[in-house]
XYZ file of C-alpha atoms in Angstrom:
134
model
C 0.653 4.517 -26.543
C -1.413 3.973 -23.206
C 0.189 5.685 -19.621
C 0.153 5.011 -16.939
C 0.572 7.022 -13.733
C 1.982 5.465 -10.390
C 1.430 7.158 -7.757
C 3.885 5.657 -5.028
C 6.100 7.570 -2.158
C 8.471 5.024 -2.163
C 9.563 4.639 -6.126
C 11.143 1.378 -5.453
C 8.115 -0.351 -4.974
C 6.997 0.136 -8.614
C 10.085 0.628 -10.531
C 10.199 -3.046 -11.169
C 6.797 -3.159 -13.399
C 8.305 -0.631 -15.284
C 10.681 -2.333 -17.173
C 8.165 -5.203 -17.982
C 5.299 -2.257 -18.906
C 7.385 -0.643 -21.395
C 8.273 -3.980 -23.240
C 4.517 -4.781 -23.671
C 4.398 -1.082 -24.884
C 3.397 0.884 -22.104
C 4.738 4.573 -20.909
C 5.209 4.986 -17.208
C 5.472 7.827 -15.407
C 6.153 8.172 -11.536
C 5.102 10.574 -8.978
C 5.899 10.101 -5.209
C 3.746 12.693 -3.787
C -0.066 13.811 -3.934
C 0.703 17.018 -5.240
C 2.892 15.767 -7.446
C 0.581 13.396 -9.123
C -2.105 15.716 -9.562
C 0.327 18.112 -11.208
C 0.473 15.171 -13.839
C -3.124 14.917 -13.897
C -3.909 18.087 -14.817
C -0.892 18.194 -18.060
C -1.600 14.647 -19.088
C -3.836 12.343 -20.024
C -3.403 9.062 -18.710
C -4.954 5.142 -19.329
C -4.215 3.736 -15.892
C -3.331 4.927 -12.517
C -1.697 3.063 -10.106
C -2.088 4.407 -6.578
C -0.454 3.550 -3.496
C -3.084 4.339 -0.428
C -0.443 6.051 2.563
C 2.396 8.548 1.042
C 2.777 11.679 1.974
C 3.448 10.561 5.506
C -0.634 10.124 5.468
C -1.726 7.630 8.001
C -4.432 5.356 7.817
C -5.917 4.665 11.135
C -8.989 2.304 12.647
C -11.516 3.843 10.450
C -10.374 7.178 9.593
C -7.535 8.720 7.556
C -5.352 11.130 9.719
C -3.987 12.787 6.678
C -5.299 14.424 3.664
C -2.873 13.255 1.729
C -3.841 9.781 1.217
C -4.838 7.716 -1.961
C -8.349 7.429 -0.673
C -8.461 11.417 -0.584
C -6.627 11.760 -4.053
C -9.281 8.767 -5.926
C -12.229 10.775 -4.592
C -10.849 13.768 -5.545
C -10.662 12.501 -9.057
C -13.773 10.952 -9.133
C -15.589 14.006 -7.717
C -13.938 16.018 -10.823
C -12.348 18.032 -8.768
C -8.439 18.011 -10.704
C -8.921 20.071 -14.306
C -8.843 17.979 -17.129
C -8.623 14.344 -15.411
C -10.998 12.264 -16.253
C -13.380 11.210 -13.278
C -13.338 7.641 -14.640
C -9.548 6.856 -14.795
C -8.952 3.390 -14.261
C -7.437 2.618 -10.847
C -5.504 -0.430 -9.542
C -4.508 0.389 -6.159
C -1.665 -1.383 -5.252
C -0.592 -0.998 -1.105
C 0.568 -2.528 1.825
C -2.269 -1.073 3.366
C -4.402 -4.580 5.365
C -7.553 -2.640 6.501
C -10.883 -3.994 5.249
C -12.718 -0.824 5.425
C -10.233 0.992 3.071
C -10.545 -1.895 0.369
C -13.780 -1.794 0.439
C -13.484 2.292 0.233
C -11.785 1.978 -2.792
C -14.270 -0.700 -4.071
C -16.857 1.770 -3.847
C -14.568 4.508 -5.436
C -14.424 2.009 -8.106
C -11.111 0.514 -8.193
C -10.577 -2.257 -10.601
C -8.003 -4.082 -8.559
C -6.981 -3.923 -4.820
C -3.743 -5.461 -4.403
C -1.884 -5.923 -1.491
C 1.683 -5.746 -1.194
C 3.583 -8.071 -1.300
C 1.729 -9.084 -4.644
C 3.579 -11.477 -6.969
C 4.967 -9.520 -9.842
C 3.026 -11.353 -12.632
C -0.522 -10.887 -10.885
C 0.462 -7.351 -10.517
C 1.440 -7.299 -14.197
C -2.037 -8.529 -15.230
C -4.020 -6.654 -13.666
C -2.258 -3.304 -15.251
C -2.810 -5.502 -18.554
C -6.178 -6.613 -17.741
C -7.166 -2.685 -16.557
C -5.721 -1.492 -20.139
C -8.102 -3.404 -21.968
Protein backbone atom coordinates (compact mmCIF):
# COMPACT_ATOMS: atom_id res chain seq x y z
CA UNK A 1 0.00 0.00 0.00
CA UNK A 2 1.51 3.52 -1.01
CA UNK A 3 1.79 6.48 2.07
CA UNK A 4 1.63 9.24 2.16
CA UNK A 5 2.95 11.86 4.59
CA UNK A 6 1.20 15.35 5.14
CA UNK A 7 2.98 17.56 6.58
CA UNK A 8 0.42 20.37 7.73
CA UNK A 9 0.30 22.54 11.20
CA UNK A 10 -3.14 22.94 10.93
CA UNK A 11 -4.60 19.10 10.50
CA UNK A 12 -7.85 20.38 9.35
CA UNK A 13 -6.68 21.48 6.22
CA UNK A 14 -5.88 17.92 5.02
CA UNK A 15 -8.05 15.71 6.99
CA UNK A 16 -10.61 15.93 4.28
CA UNK A 17 -8.36 14.05 1.46
CA UNK A 18 -8.01 11.52 3.85
CA UNK A 19 -11.09 9.90 3.78
CA UNK A 20 -11.17 9.97 -0.12
CA UNK A 21 -7.18 8.61 -0.10
CA UNK A 22 -7.92 5.67 1.88
CA UNK A 23 -10.96 4.58 -0.34
CA UNK A 24 -8.72 4.63 -3.49
CA UNK A 25 -6.32 2.61 -1.18
CA UNK A 26 -4.01 4.93 0.19
CA UNK A 27 -2.47 5.14 3.99
CA UNK A 28 -2.19 8.60 5.42
CA UNK A 29 -0.34 9.68 8.03
CA UNK A 30 -0.25 13.30 9.58
CA UNK A 31 2.36 15.31 11.18
CA UNK A 32 1.82 19.01 12.21
CA UNK A 33 5.27 19.96 12.96
CA UNK A 34 8.84 19.85 11.21
CA UNK A 35 10.25 17.79 13.73
CA UNK A 36 7.58 15.77 13.79
CA UNK A 37 7.58 14.86 10.19
CA UNK A 38 11.07 14.11 9.99
CA UNK A 39 10.67 11.78 12.95
CA UNK A 40 8.37 9.89 10.35
CA UNK A 41 10.89 10.16 7.78
CA UNK A 42 13.47 8.60 9.33
CA UNK A 43 10.97 5.20 10.68
CA UNK A 44 9.07 5.07 7.44
CA UNK A 45 9.13 4.87 4.10
CA UNK A 46 6.78 6.86 2.32
CA UNK A 47 5.30 7.28 -1.65
CA UNK A 48 4.16 10.88 -1.41
CA UNK A 49 4.61 13.82 0.78
CA UNK A 50 2.40 16.46 1.05
CA UNK A 51 3.92 19.60 2.54
CA UNK A 52 2.43 22.67 3.69
CA UNK A 53 5.21 25.66 3.20
CA UNK A 54 4.66 27.97 6.84
CA UNK A 55 4.03 25.70 10.17
CA UNK A 56 5.89 25.86 12.87
CA UNK A 57 5.00 29.49 13.30
CA UNK A 58 7.76 29.87 10.28
CA UNK A 59 7.18 32.98 8.33
CA UNK A 60 7.69 33.53 4.87
CA UNK A 61 8.67 37.02 4.13
CA UNK A 62 9.56 39.26 0.75
CA UNK A 63 12.25 36.97 -0.30
CA UNK A 64 13.50 35.29 2.65
CA UNK A 65 12.19 32.74 5.18
CA UNK A 66 12.36 34.12 8.83
CA UNK A 67 12.13 30.68 10.25
CA UNK A 68 13.89 27.48 9.89
CA UNK A 69 11.12 25.69 10.22
CA UNK A 70 9.52 26.06 6.97
CA UNK A 71 8.59 23.53 4.13
CA UNK A 72 11.16 25.11 1.89
CA UNK A 73 13.87 24.29 4.70
CA UNK A 74 12.39 20.71 5.39
CA UNK A 75 12.22 19.78 1.07
CA UNK A 76 15.87 20.84 0.86
CA UNK A 77 16.72 19.12 3.71
CA UNK A 78 15.40 15.99 2.14
CA UNK A 79 16.70 16.51 -1.04
CA UNK A 80 20.20 17.32 0.27
CA UNK A 81 19.99 13.72 2.11
CA UNK A 82 20.33 15.13 5.06
CA UNK A 83 17.20 12.96 7.20
CA UNK A 84 18.57 9.02 7.56
CA UNK A 85 16.86 6.76 5.48
CA UNK A 86 14.47 9.25 3.40
CA UNK A 87 14.80 9.09 0.15
CA UNK A 88 16.18 12.40 -1.51
CA UNK A 89 13.67 11.90 -4.35
CA UNK A 90 10.30 11.64 -2.45
CA UNK A 91 7.63 12.91 -4.42
CA UNK A 92 6.32 16.28 -3.22
CA UNK A 93 3.00 18.10 -3.84
CA UNK A 94 3.12 21.12 -1.84
CA UNK A 95 -0.08 22.19 -1.04
CA UNK A 96 -0.22 26.04 0.87
CA UNK A 97 -1.81 29.15 1.18
CA UNK A 98 1.42 30.53 0.70
CA UNK A 99 0.90 33.43 -2.78
CA UNK A 100 4.64 34.33 -3.22
CA UNK A 101 6.12 33.68 -6.67
CA UNK A 102 9.59 33.26 -5.56
CA UNK A 103 8.70 30.37 -3.14
CA UNK A 104 6.77 28.44 -6.02
CA UNK A 105 9.26 28.73 -8.07
CA UNK A 106 11.70 27.57 -4.98
CA UNK A 107 9.93 24.57 -4.76
CA UNK A 108 9.91 24.14 -8.61
CA UNK A 109 13.49 23.98 -8.49
CA UNK A 110 13.42 21.64 -5.37
CA UNK A 111 11.41 19.61 -7.66
CA UNK A 112 7.94 19.62 -6.56
CA UNK A 113 5.49 17.88 -8.74
CA UNK A 114 2.56 20.09 -7.89
CA UNK A 115 2.27 23.60 -6.27
CA UNK A 116 -1.12 24.11 -5.15
CA UNK A 117 -2.53 26.90 -3.61
CA UNK A 118 -5.05 26.88 -1.06
CA UNK A 119 -8.01 27.16 -1.50
CA UNK A 120 -7.62 24.29 -4.19
CA UNK A 121 -10.80 22.45 -5.20
CA UNK A 122 -10.83 19.10 -3.52
CA UNK A 123 -10.85 16.97 -6.74
CA UNK A 124 -7.73 18.82 -8.36
CA UNK A 125 -6.10 18.29 -5.09
CA UNK A 126 -7.16 14.64 -5.22
CA UNK A 127 -5.47 14.18 -8.63
CA UNK A 128 -2.60 15.42 -8.24
CA UNK A 129 -1.87 12.98 -5.03
CA UNK A 130 -3.22 10.32 -7.70
CA UNK A 131 -1.35 11.62 -10.54
CA UNK A 132 2.08 11.94 -8.11
CA UNK A 133 1.44 8.08 -7.10
CA UNK A 134 1.78 6.93 -10.45
Amino acid sequence: MKCILFVEDEPWGVNPYFNSLERKGYACVSAQSADEAVRHLRREKFDLLSLDVMFDAGTVLGSHTDSARTGIHLLEMIREAQIPNCDPQLKVVVLTAVDYPWVEERMKKLGVLAYLKKPALFDKVIAAYVKALE
